[in-house]
PDB file of C-alpha atoms in Angstrom:
ATOM      1  CA  MET A 266     157.826 104.430 -55.180  1.00 48.00           C
ATOM      2  CA  LYS A 267     160.342 103.246 -57.778  1.00 54.00           C
ATOM      3  CA  TYR A 268     157.971 101.761 -60.344  1.00 55.00           C
ATOM      4  CA  ASN A 269     160.325 101.461 -63.285  1.00 62.00           C
ATOM      5  CA  GLN A 270     163.282  99.587 -61.869  1.00 90.00           C
ATOM      6  CA  MET A 271     164.876  97.482 -64.587  1.00 93.00           C
ATOM      7  CA  SER A 272     167.468  94.774 -64.987  1.00 95.00           C
ATOM      8  CA  ARG A 273     169.615  94.451 -68.108  1.00 96.00           C
ATOM      9  CA  LEU A 274     169.484  91.111 -69.929  1.00 97.00           C
ATOM     10  CA  ASN A 275     172.364  89.518 -71.839  1.00 96.00           C
ATOM     11  CA  CYS A 276     170.560  90.289 -75.121  1.00 96.00           C
ATOM     12  CA  GLY A 277     170.472  94.012 -74.347  1.00 95.00           C
ATOM     13  CA  ALA A 278     166.784  94.262 -73.433  1.00 95.00           C
ATOM     14  CA  ASN A 279     165.648  95.666 -70.096  1.00 96.00           C
ATOM     15  CA  ILE A 280     163.210  93.707 -67.916  1.00 97.00           C
ATOM     16  CA  PRO A 281     161.124  95.374 -65.178  1.00 97.00           C
ATOM     17  CA  ILE A 282     162.006  93.613 -61.933  1.00 97.00           C
ATOM     18  CA  MET A 283     158.417  93.523 -60.608  1.00 96.00           C
ATOM     19  CA  GLY A 284     156.261  91.306 -62.800  1.00 96.00           C
ATOM     20  CA  PHE A 285     152.504  90.691 -62.718  1.00 97.00           C
ATOM     21  CA  GLY A 286     151.529  87.022 -62.972  1.00 95.00           C
ATOM     22  CA  THR A 287     148.315  85.925 -64.658  1.00 94.00           C
ATOM     23  CA  TYR A 288     148.200  82.192 -63.970  1.00 85.00           C
ATOM     24  CA  SER A 289     144.887  81.008 -62.580  1.00 72.00           C
ATOM     25  CA  CYS A 290     143.713  77.459 -62.006  1.00 61.00           C
ATOM     26  CA  GLU A 291     140.228  78.421 -63.152  1.00 58.00           C
ATOM     27  CA  ASN A 292     140.977  81.360 -65.378  1.00 62.00           C
ATOM     28  CA  VAL A 293     138.176  83.890 -65.634  1.00 81.00           C
ATOM     29  CA  ARG A 294     138.764  85.947 -68.744  1.00 85.00           C
ATOM     30  CA  GLU A 295     137.075  89.193 -67.729  1.00 88.00           C
ATOM     31  CA  GLU A 296     138.497  89.093 -64.204  1.00 91.00           C
ATOM     32  CA  THR A 297     142.007  88.667 -65.599  1.00 93.00           C
ATOM     33  CA  LYS A 298     141.525  91.480 -68.094  1.00 94.00           C
ATOM     34  CA  GLN A 299     140.320  93.868 -65.401  1.00 94.00           C
ATOM     35  CA  ALA A 300     143.185  92.896 -63.100  1.00 95.00           C
ATOM     36  CA  VAL A 301     145.728  93.668 -65.833  1.00 96.00           C
ATOM     37  CA  LYS A 302     144.078  97.044 -66.494  1.00 96.00           C
ATOM     38  CA  ILE A 303     144.270  97.901 -62.795  1.00 96.00           C
ATOM     39  CA  ALA A 304     147.885  96.722 -62.669  1.00 96.00           C
ATOM     40  CA  LEU A 305     148.761  99.008 -65.584  1.00 96.00           C
ATOM     41  CA  LYS A 306     147.269 101.987 -63.740  1.00 94.00           C
ATOM     42  CA  MET A 307     149.304 101.087 -60.648  1.00 94.00           C
ATOM     43  CA  GLY A 308     152.526 101.125 -62.640  1.00 93.00           C
ATOM     44  CA  TYR A 309     153.152  97.462 -63.415  1.00 96.00           C
ATOM     45  CA  LYS A 310     155.058  97.140 -66.702  1.00 96.00           C
ATOM     46  CA  HIS A 311     155.930  93.431 -66.820  1.00 97.00           C
ATOM     47  CA  PHE A 312     153.148  90.913 -67.548  1.00 98.00           C
ATOM     48  CA  ASP A 313     153.692  87.169 -67.417  1.00 98.00           C
ATOM     49  CA  THR A 314     151.439  84.659 -69.156  1.00 97.00           C
ATOM     50  CA  ALA A 315     151.691  81.318 -70.983  1.00 96.00           C
ATOM     51  CA  ARG A 316     149.825  79.341 -73.596  1.00 94.00           C
ATOM     52  CA  ILE A 317     148.801  76.780 -70.973  1.00 94.00           C
ATOM     53  CA  TYR A 318     147.504  79.426 -68.532  1.00 93.00           C
ATOM     54  CA  GLY A 319     144.546  80.311 -70.738  1.00 91.00           C
ATOM     55  CA  SER A 320     145.135  83.986 -69.960  1.00 94.00           C
ATOM     56  CA  GLU A 321     146.906  85.162 -73.132  1.00 95.00           C
ATOM     57  CA  ALA A 322     143.744  86.595 -74.697  1.00 94.00           C
ATOM     58  CA  SER A 323     142.734  88.439 -71.512  1.00 94.00           C
ATOM     59  CA  VAL A 324     146.192  89.926 -71.042  1.00 96.00           C
ATOM     60  CA  GLY A 325     146.359  90.878 -74.708  1.00 96.00           C
ATOM     61  CA  GLU A 326     142.950  92.588 -74.666  1.00 96.00           C
ATOM     62  CA  ALA A 327     143.873  94.673 -71.629  1.00 96.00           C
ATOM     63  CA  LEU A 328     147.242  95.668 -73.091  1.00 97.00           C
ATOM     64  CA  THR A 329     145.963  96.522 -76.566  1.00 95.00           C
ATOM     65  CA  GLU A 330     143.160  98.643 -75.115  1.00 96.00           C
ATOM     66  CA  ALA A 331     145.674 100.531 -72.971  1.00 96.00           C
ATOM     67  CA  ILE A 332     148.084 100.986 -75.883  1.00 94.00           C
ATOM     68  CA  PHE A 333     145.754 101.715 -78.810  1.00 91.00           C
ATOM     69  CA  VAL A 334     142.437 102.888 -77.319  1.00 92.00           C
ATOM     70  CA  ASP A 335     143.275 104.679 -74.070  1.00 90.00           C
ATOM     71  CA  GLN A 336     146.838 105.430 -75.226  1.00 91.00           C
ATOM     72  CA  SER A 337     147.828 105.410 -71.557  1.00 91.00           C
ATOM     73  CA  VAL A 338     150.999 103.402 -72.232  1.00 93.00           C
ATOM     74  CA  GLU A 339     153.279 102.746 -75.176  1.00 95.00           C
ATOM     75  CA  ARG A 340     154.090  99.232 -76.358  1.00 96.00           C
ATOM     76  CA  GLN A 341     157.835  99.704 -75.941  1.00 95.00           C
ATOM     77  CA  ASP A 342     157.306 100.489 -72.243  1.00 94.00           C
ATOM     78  CA  ILE A 343     155.558  97.155 -71.586  1.00 97.00           C
ATOM     79  CA  PHE A 344     157.375  93.834 -71.141  1.00 98.00           C
ATOM     80  CA  VAL A 345     155.352  90.727 -72.056  1.00 98.00           C
ATOM     81  CA  THR A 346     156.445  87.154 -71.319  1.00 98.00           C
ATOM     82  CA  SER A 347     154.777  84.017 -72.646  1.00 98.00           C
ATOM     83  CA  LYS A 348     155.829  80.371 -72.774  1.00 98.00           C
ATOM     84  CA  LEU A 349     156.099  77.377 -75.088  1.00 98.00           C
ATOM     85  CA  TRP A 350     154.112  74.396 -73.822  1.00 98.00           C
ATOM     86  CA  GLY A 351     155.496  70.858 -74.151  1.00 97.00           C
ATOM     87  CA  SER A 352     153.060  69.932 -76.930  1.00 97.00           C
ATOM     88  CA  ASP A 353     154.548  72.656 -79.169  1.00 97.00           C
ATOM     89  CA  HIS A 354     158.241  71.765 -78.891  1.00 97.00           C
ATOM     90  CA  HIS A 355     158.171  70.451 -82.475  1.00 96.00           C
ATOM     91  CA  ASP A 356     157.282  73.909 -83.856  1.00 97.00           C
ATOM     92  CA  PRO A 357     157.953  76.935 -81.609  1.00 98.00           C
ATOM     93  CA  VAL A 358     157.395  79.358 -84.487  1.00 98.00           C
ATOM     94  CA  SER A 359     153.812  78.218 -85.066  1.00 98.00           C
ATOM     95  CA  ALA A 360     153.196  78.161 -81.316  1.00 98.00           C
ATOM     96  CA  LEU A 361     154.432  81.719 -80.865  1.00 98.00           C
ATOM     97  CA  ASN A 362     152.445  82.912 -83.872  1.00 98.00           C
ATOM     98  CA  GLN A 363     149.335  81.463 -82.194  1.00 98.00           C
ATOM     99  CA  THR A 364     150.259  83.222 -78.934  1.00 98.00           C
ATOM    100  CA  LEU A 365     150.605  86.529 -80.800  1.00 98.00           C
ATOM    101  CA  LEU A 366     147.229  85.932 -82.455  1.00 97.00           C
ATOM    102  CA  ASN A 367     145.715  85.197 -79.034  1.00 96.00           C
ATOM    103  CA  MET A 368     147.164  88.401 -77.600  1.00 97.00           C
ATOM    104  CA  GLY A 369     146.720  90.729 -80.568  1.00 96.00           C
ATOM    105  CA  LEU A 370     150.412  91.667 -80.416  1.00 97.00           C
ATOM    106  CA  GLU A 371     153.157  91.806 -83.042  1.00 97.00           C
ATOM    107  CA  TYR A 372     155.794  90.419 -80.687  1.00 98.00           C
ATOM    108  CA  VAL A 373     156.403  89.345 -77.103  1.00 98.00           C
ATOM    109  CA  ASP A 374     159.414  90.572 -75.204  1.00 98.00           C
ATOM    110  CA  MET A 375     160.358  87.192 -73.737  1.00 98.00           C
ATOM    111  CA  TYR A 376     159.499  83.683 -74.942  1.00 98.00           C
ATOM    112  CA  LEU A 377     160.357  80.809 -72.623  1.00 98.00           C
ATOM    113  CA  VAL A 378     160.493  77.029 -72.893  1.00 98.00           C
ATOM    114  CA  HIS A 379     157.974  76.367 -70.122  1.00 98.00           C
ATOM    115  CA  TRP A 380     159.328  73.008 -68.895  1.00 98.00           C
ATOM    116  CA  PRO A 381     162.140  70.711 -70.067  1.00 97.00           C
ATOM    117  CA  VAL A 382     159.514  68.170 -71.148  1.00 97.00           C
ATOM    118  CA  GLN A 383     158.348  67.318 -74.660  1.00 97.00           C
ATOM    119  CA  LEU A 384     154.758  66.118 -75.059  1.00 97.00           C
ATOM    120  CA  LYS A 385     152.724  64.706 -77.911  1.00 97.00           C
ATOM    121  CA  PRO A 386     151.085  67.414 -80.062  1.00 96.00           C
ATOM    122  CA  TRP A 387     147.627  66.676 -78.666  1.00 96.00           C
ATOM    123  CA  ALA A 388     148.626  67.183 -75.003  1.00 96.00           C
ATOM    124  CA  THR A 389     147.397  70.783 -74.771  1.00 94.00           C
ATOM    125  CA  TYR A 390     146.327  70.615 -71.121  1.00 94.00           C
ATOM    126  CA  PRO A 391     148.206  71.318 -67.872  1.00 93.00           C
ATOM    127  CA  VAL A 392     148.512  67.776 -66.495  1.00 95.00           C
ATOM    128  CA  PRO A 393     149.628  65.261 -69.140  1.00 97.00           C
ATOM    129  CA  ASN A 394     148.517  61.640 -69.176  1.00 96.00           C
ATOM    130  CA  GLU A 395     150.973  58.773 -69.250  1.00 95.00           C
ATOM    131  CA  GLN A 396     150.602  58.304 -73.021  1.00 97.00           C
ATOM    132  CA  ASP A 397     151.289  61.997 -73.712  1.00 97.00           C
ATOM    133  CA  PHE A 398     155.051  62.043 -73.125  1.00 97.00           C
ATOM    134  CA  GLU A 399     157.840  61.902 -75.658  1.00 95.00           C
ATOM    135  CA  ARG A 400     160.402  59.591 -74.098  1.00 90.00           C
ATOM    136  CA  VAL A 401     163.341  61.791 -75.098  1.00 88.00           C
ATOM    137  CA  LEU A 402     163.605  65.584 -74.920  1.00 89.00           C
ATOM    138  CA  ASP A 403     165.018  66.845 -78.249  1.00 93.00           C
ATOM    139  CA  LEU A 404     166.113  70.162 -76.803  1.00 96.00           C
ATOM    140  CA  GLU A 405     168.425  70.966 -79.721  1.00 97.00           C
ATOM    141  CA  THR A 406     165.506  71.018 -82.162  1.00 96.00           C
ATOM    142  CA  THR A 407     163.337  72.946 -79.720  1.00 97.00           C
ATOM    143  CA  TRP A 408     165.995  75.576 -79.116  1.00 98.00           C
ATOM    144  CA  ALA A 409     166.678  75.940 -82.851  1.00 98.00           C
ATOM    145  CA  GLY A 410     162.970  76.791 -83.173  1.00 98.00           C
ATOM    146  CA  MET A 411     163.239  79.294 -80.338  1.00 98.00           C
ATOM    147  CA  GLU A 412     166.203  80.951 -82.055  1.00 98.00           C
ATOM    148  CA  LYS A 413     164.170  81.119 -85.272  1.00 98.00           C
ATOM    149  CA  CYS A 414     161.412  82.958 -83.346  1.00 98.00           C
ATOM    150  CA  LEU A 415     164.045  85.483 -82.337  1.00 98.00           C
ATOM    151  CA  ASP A 416     165.428  85.810 -85.881  1.00 98.00           C
ATOM    152  CA  MET A 417     161.917  86.414 -87.247  1.00 98.00           C
ATOM    153  CA  GLY A 418     161.273  89.226 -84.762  1.00 98.00           C
ATOM    154  CA  LEU A 419     158.417  87.387 -83.060  1.00 98.00           C
ATOM    155  CA  CYS A 420     160.135  87.962 -79.710  1.00 98.00           C
ATOM    156  CA  ARG A 421     162.913  90.165 -78.365  1.00 98.00           C
ATOM    157  CA  ALA A 422     164.489  87.548 -76.120  1.00 98.00           C
ATOM    158  CA  ILE A 423     164.344  83.802 -75.479  1.00 98.00           C
ATOM    159  CA  GLY A 424     164.854  81.825 -72.315  1.00 98.00           C
ATOM    160  CA  VAL A 425     163.787  78.840 -70.263  1.00 98.00           C
ATOM    161  CA  SER A 426     161.688  78.006 -67.222  1.00 98.00           C
ATOM    162  CA  ASN A 427     162.098  75.255 -64.623  1.00 98.00           C
ATOM    163  CA  PHE A 428     165.584  74.350 -65.874  1.00 98.00           C
ATOM    164  CA  SER A 429     168.179  72.988 -63.451  1.00 97.00           C
ATOM    165  CA  THR A 430     171.845  73.963 -63.566  1.00 97.00           C
ATOM    166  CA  ILE A 431     172.707  70.773 -65.459  1.00 97.00           C
ATOM    167  CA  LYS A 432     169.972  71.329 -68.046  1.00 97.00           C
ATOM    168  CA  ILE A 433     171.160  74.888 -68.706  1.00 98.00           C
ATOM    169  CA  GLN A 434     174.733  73.618 -69.005  1.00 97.00           C
ATOM    170  CA  ARG A 435     173.589  71.188 -71.670  1.00 97.00           C
ATOM    171  CA  LEU A 436     171.661  73.917 -73.478  1.00 98.00           C
ATOM    172  CA  LEU A 437     174.701  76.192 -73.490  1.00 98.00           C
ATOM    173  CA  SER A 438     176.775  73.429 -75.105  1.00 97.00           C
ATOM    174  CA  PHE A 439     174.898  73.757 -78.412  1.00 97.00           C
ATOM    175  CA  ALA A 440     172.918  77.032 -78.291  1.00 98.00           C
ATOM    176  CA  SER A 441     173.879  79.698 -80.814  1.00 98.00           C
ATOM    177  CA  VAL A 442     171.948  82.179 -78.653  1.00 98.00           C
ATOM    178  CA  PRO A 443     172.224  81.598 -74.897  1.00 98.00           C
ATOM    179  CA  PRO A 444     169.060  81.867 -72.800  1.00 98.00           C
ATOM    180  CA  ALA A 445     168.526  85.368 -71.489  1.00 98.00           C
ATOM    181  CA  LEU A 446     166.479  84.208 -68.513  1.00 98.00           C
ATOM    182  CA  ASN A 447     165.534  81.205 -66.378  1.00 98.00           C
ATOM    183  CA  GLN A 448     162.166  81.525 -64.613  1.00 98.00           C
ATOM    184  CA  VAL A 449     162.018  79.231 -61.591  1.00 98.00           C
ATOM    185  CA  GLU A 450     160.321  78.863 -58.244  1.00 97.00           C
ATOM    186  CA  MET A 451     162.288  80.999 -55.791  1.00 97.00           C
ATOM    187  CA  HIS A 452     161.383  82.435 -52.390  1.00 97.00           C
ATOM    188  CA  PRO A 453     162.870  82.536 -48.859  1.00 97.00           C
ATOM    189  CA  MET A 454     162.043  78.839 -48.360  1.00 95.00           C
ATOM    190  CA  TRP A 455     163.512  77.783 -51.724  1.00 96.00           C
ATOM    191  CA  ARG A 456     166.501  80.004 -52.283  1.00 97.00           C
ATOM    192  CA  GLN A 457     168.093  78.422 -55.375  1.00 96.00           C
ATOM    193  CA  SER A 458     171.651  79.288 -54.270  1.00 95.00           C
ATOM    194  CA  LYS A 459     173.437  76.913 -56.663  1.00 96.00           C
ATOM    195  CA  LEU A 460     171.305  77.850 -59.642  1.00 97.00           C
ATOM    196  CA  ARG A 461     171.593  81.581 -58.944  1.00 97.00           C
ATOM    197  CA  GLU A 462     175.374  81.352 -58.774  1.00 97.00           C
ATOM    198  CA  PHE A 463     175.562  79.408 -62.041  1.00 97.00           C
ATOM    199  CA  CYS A 464     173.222  81.818 -63.820  1.00 98.00           C
ATOM    200  CA  ARG A 465     175.147  84.812 -62.500  1.00 97.00           C
ATOM    201  CA  ASP A 466     178.408  83.328 -63.839  1.00 97.00           C
ATOM    202  CA  HIS A 467     176.796  82.885 -67.277  1.00 97.00           C
ATOM    203  CA  ASN A 468     174.939  86.227 -67.317  1.00 97.00           C
ATOM    204  CA  ILE A 469     171.499  84.576 -67.256  1.00 98.00           C
ATOM    205  CA  HIS A 470     168.790  86.516 -65.447  1.00 98.00           C
ATOM    206  CA  VAL A 471     166.840  84.597 -62.801  1.00 98.00           C
ATOM    207  CA  SER A 472     163.147  85.424 -62.544  1.00 98.00           C
ATOM    208  CA  ALA A 473     161.232  84.100 -59.538  1.00 97.00           C
ATOM    209  CA  TYR A 474     157.760  82.673 -59.906  1.00 96.00           C
ATOM    210  CA  SER A 475     155.732  81.994 -56.760  1.00 94.00           C
ATOM    211  CA  PRO A 476     157.971  84.413 -54.813  1.00 96.00           C
ATOM    212  CA  LEU A 477     155.468  84.163 -51.946  1.00 94.00           C
ATOM    213  CA  GLY A 478     155.160  80.371 -52.173  1.00 91.00           C
ATOM    214  CA  GLY A 479     152.105  80.353 -54.425  1.00 78.00           C
ATOM    215  CA  PRO A 480     149.322  80.956 -51.865  1.00 75.00           C
ATOM    216  CA  GLY A 481     145.933  80.800 -53.510  1.00 68.00           C
ATOM    217  CA  ASN A 482     146.998  78.196 -56.061  1.00 70.00           C
ATOM    218  CA  ALA A 483     145.878  74.577 -55.693  1.00 67.00           C
ATOM    219  CA  TRP A 484     149.505  73.495 -55.281  1.00 65.00           C
ATOM    220  CA  GLY A 485     150.638  76.592 -53.351  1.00 70.00           C
ATOM    221  CA  SER A 486     151.304  77.219 -49.684  1.00 81.00           C
ATOM    222  CA  THR A 487     151.186  80.042 -47.136  1.00 88.00           C
ATOM    223  CA  ALA A 488     154.262  78.584 -45.412  1.00 91.00           C
ATOM    224  CA  VAL A 489     156.534  81.417 -46.631  1.00 94.00           C
ATOM    225  CA  VAL A 490     154.437  84.345 -45.401  1.00 94.00           C
ATOM    226  CA  ASP A 491     153.463  82.454 -42.227  1.00 94.00           C
ATOM    227  CA  ASP A 492     157.039  81.652 -41.242  1.00 95.00           C
ATOM    228  CA  PRO A 493     158.029  83.230 -37.884  1.00 96.00           C
ATOM    229  CA  ILE A 494     161.271  84.628 -39.318  1.00 97.00           C
ATOM    230  CA  ILE A 495     159.461  86.400 -42.151  1.00 97.00           C
ATOM    231  CA  GLN A 496     156.794  87.616 -39.703  1.00 97.00           C
ATOM    232  CA  SER A 497     159.443  88.978 -37.337  1.00 97.00           C
ATOM    233  CA  ILE A 498     161.303  90.835 -40.100  1.00 98.00           C
ATOM    234  CA  ALA A 499     158.006  92.305 -41.296  1.00 97.00           C
ATOM    235  CA  LEU A 500     157.222  93.572 -37.800  1.00 97.00           C
ATOM    236  CA  LYS A 501     160.684  95.104 -37.505  1.00 97.00           C
ATOM    237  CA  HIS A 502     160.319  97.068 -40.768  1.00 97.00           C
ATOM    238  CA  LYS A 503     156.596  97.836 -40.330  1.00 96.00           C
ATOM    239  CA  ALA A 504     156.048  95.942 -43.560  1.00 97.00           C
ATOM    240  CA  THR A 505     153.928  92.961 -44.560  1.00 96.00           C
ATOM    241  CA  PRO A 506     155.324  89.399 -44.753  1.00 96.00           C
ATOM    242  CA  ALA A 507     154.663  89.463 -48.510  1.00 96.00           C
ATOM    243  CA  GLN A 508     156.758  92.607 -48.892  1.00 97.00           C
ATOM    244  CA  VAL A 509     159.601  90.974 -46.961  1.00 97.00           C
ATOM    245  CA  ALA A 510     159.531  87.870 -49.179  1.00 97.00           C
ATOM    246  CA  LEU A 511     159.453  89.957 -52.350  1.00 97.00           C
ATOM    247  CA  SER A 512     162.215  92.257 -51.125  1.00 97.00           C
ATOM    248  CA  TRP A 513     164.366  89.200 -50.398  1.00 97.00           C
ATOM    249  CA  GLY A 514     163.852  87.955 -53.970  1.00 96.00           C
ATOM    250  CA  LEU A 515     164.697  91.343 -55.439  1.00 96.00           C
ATOM    251  CA  SER A 516     167.823  91.571 -53.262  1.00 95.00           C
ATOM    252  CA  LYS A 517     169.236  88.614 -55.217  1.00 95.00           C
ATOM    253  CA  GLY A 518     169.460  90.647 -58.401  1.00 93.00           C
ATOM    254  CA  GLY A 519     166.650  89.079 -60.390  1.00 93.00           C
ATOM    255  CA  SER A 520     162.976  89.796 -60.920  1.00 97.00           C
ATOM    256  CA  VAL A 521     159.846  88.498 -59.221  1.00 97.00           C
ATOM    257  CA  ILE A 522     156.523  87.489 -60.780  1.00 97.00           C
ATOM    258  CA  VAL A 523     153.798  87.999 -58.218  1.00 94.00           C
ATOM    259  CA  LYS A 524     150.185  87.081 -58.842  1.00 91.00           C
ATOM    260  CA  SER A 525     147.221  88.624 -57.081  1.00 90.00           C
ATOM    261  CA  PHE A 526     144.034  90.035 -58.570  1.00 91.00           C
ATOM    262  CA  ASN A 527     143.186  91.725 -55.250  1.00 92.00           C
ATOM    263  CA  LYS A 528     143.613  95.489 -55.690  1.00 93.00           C
ATOM    264  CA  TYR A 529     144.908  96.030 -52.165  1.00 93.00           C
ATOM    265  CA  ARG A 530     147.482  93.247 -52.410  1.00 92.00           C
ATOM    266  CA  MET A 531     148.573  94.375 -55.861  1.00 94.00           C
ATOM    267  CA  LYS A 532     149.443  97.778 -54.425  1.00 94.00           C
ATOM    268  CA  GLU A 533     150.998  96.210 -51.338  1.00 94.00           C
ATOM    269  CA  ASN A 534     153.220  93.981 -53.473  1.00 94.00           C
ATOM    270  CA  MET A 535     154.428  96.931 -55.533  1.00 94.00           C
ATOM    271  CA  ARG A 536     155.546  98.679 -52.327  1.00 94.00           C
ATOM    272  CA  ALA A 537     158.124  95.923 -51.807  1.00 95.00           C
ATOM    273  CA  LEU A 538     160.257  97.942 -54.253  1.00 94.00           C
ATOM    274  CA  ASP A 539     160.772 100.482 -51.466  1.00 94.00           C
ATOM    275  CA  LEU A 540     161.748  97.992 -48.754  1.00 96.00           C
ATOM    276  CA  ARG A 541     165.422  97.277 -48.098  1.00 95.00           C
ATOM    277  CA  LEU A 542     166.341  94.341 -45.885  1.00 97.00           C
ATOM    278  CA  ASP A 543     169.498  94.638 -43.825  1.00 97.00           C
ATOM    279  CA  ASP A 544     172.310  92.098 -43.461  1.00 96.00           C
ATOM    280  CA  ARG A 545     170.786  90.649 -40.296  1.00 97.00           C
ATOM    281  CA  ASP A 546     167.483  90.048 -42.080  1.00 97.00           C
ATOM    282  CA  LEU A 547     169.227  88.263 -44.935  1.00 97.00           C
ATOM    283  CA  LEU A 548     171.215  86.085 -42.535  1.00 97.00           C
ATOM    284  CA  ASP A 549     168.051  85.157 -40.646  1.00 97.00           C
ATOM    285  CA  ILE A 550     166.351  84.139 -43.900  1.00 97.00           C
ATOM    286  CA  GLU A 551     169.323  81.919 -44.762  1.00 95.00           C
ATOM    287  CA  ARG A 552     168.508  79.935 -41.598  1.00 94.00           C
ATOM    288  CA  MET A 553     165.036  79.017 -42.834  1.00 94.00           C
ATOM    289  CA  GLU A 554     164.419  75.383 -43.689  1.00 93.00           C
ATOM    290  CA  GLU A 555     164.213  74.883 -47.449  1.00 94.00           C
ATOM    291  CA  LYS A 556     161.268  73.210 -49.146  1.00 92.00           C
ATOM    292  CA  LYS A 557     160.313  73.223 -52.808  1.00 93.00           C
ATOM    293  CA  ILE A 558     156.567  73.706 -53.254  1.00 91.00           C
ATOM    294  CA  MET A 559     156.056  73.216 -57.034  1.00 92.00           C
ATOM    295  CA  ARG A 560     157.816  69.863 -57.373  1.00 94.00           C
ATOM    296  CA  GLY A 561     156.498  68.869 -60.803  1.00 95.00           C
ATOM    297  CA  GLU A 562     155.283  65.374 -59.907  1.00 95.00           C
ATOM    298  CA  PHE A 563     152.830  65.571 -62.817  1.00 96.00           C
ATOM    299  CA  LEU A 564     155.777  65.323 -65.226  1.00 96.00           C
ATOM    300  CA  VAL A 565     157.268  62.199 -63.656  1.00 96.00           C
ATOM    301  CA  ASN A 566     156.388  58.547 -64.256  1.00 95.00           C
ATOM    302  CA  GLU A 567     158.287  55.274 -64.505  1.00 94.00           C
ATOM    303  CA  THR A 568     157.147  54.326 -68.001  1.00 95.00           C
ATOM    304  CA  THR A 569     156.828  57.081 -70.615  1.00 96.00           C
ATOM    305  CA  SER A 570     158.346  60.238 -69.132  1.00 96.00           C
ATOM    306  CA  PRO A 571     162.074  60.895 -69.606  1.00 94.00           C
ATOM    307  CA  TYR A 572     162.053  61.574 -65.853  1.00 96.00           C
ATOM    308  CA  LYS A 573     161.448  58.488 -63.722  1.00 95.00           C
ATOM    309  CA  THR A 574     161.857  60.339 -60.421  1.00 96.00           C
ATOM    310  CA  ILE A 575     161.635  63.879 -59.079  1.00 95.00           C
ATOM    311  CA  GLN A 576     165.430  63.802 -58.721  1.00 96.00           C
ATOM    312  CA  ASP A 577     165.729  63.107 -62.459  1.00 96.00           C
ATOM    313  CA  LEU A 578     163.552  66.108 -63.300  1.00 96.00           C
ATOM    314  CA  TRP A 579     165.591  68.482 -61.144  1.00 96.00           C
ATOM    315  CA  ASP A 580     168.962  66.712 -61.501  1.00 94.00           C
ATOM    316  CA  ASP A 581     169.079  66.220 -57.720  1.00 89.00           C
ATOM    317  CA  GLU A 582     168.671  69.979 -57.103  1.00 89.00           C
ATOM    318  CA  ILE A 583     165.720  69.288 -54.823  1.00 86.00           C
TER     319      ILE A 583
END
């Protein structure tokens, strides 16, 4: 099994293409910590968290124990991603310092703007209320703060999450440092063809969250792994539907962030690195009906949000 497959980012850093997600609707600290420790033993090197997930401390405890107590891994061999929540857009440096304190780390490898939405400083919860929105997204100030995080050595790379092609274009128009990565929903039922092409042309790595469609999450769906095309391809290769979906994502040249705390599924997901889909498989997947699962309705309203409709949020890429 090819555990250590990497992709080169535009900043020179290498990112492991199989990431371990730690989002949980009802995060259980000890369960998350144990899952990360198991993942490390299985060969996972890329760990994805966020301030809003509530899992930074658990991930950090597991990593620091492995690095400093067990000495089973070295820090430079681990890739850690965390994210700036909307309530911290006014001061990314302070936000990242708090993340590092939460995790017990000196730096993260990747720091992402979680959503292109700026919230009031008190809105430190996943679903903002109507009064929590800033009416205008001051992305220039936010990105200047992200670049300062990079200059201070608090992170090795900076990027974005849930950004449309148009929003990245705007960011590139003033950024001194271009984003190294855009983390977005991507799977066989939401293939992101336009965005992938744009990011490829601008040397921006695309990282797929919910590469299986987010089953197990309150907003997720089993539609991807239940689809007859995915099931048929799995049967053909003597693989699982999850492995087929992950292999498809990896075939597009990016990375995938897959979340399961089930030991069997964690190992099963890692085996997707060994599966190679053929041209017929890829053509069949292109026939699948597209449907975005994480639509972001919680960031849309007609009064205070800068996005009055879902189309505004995604710039009609939905």
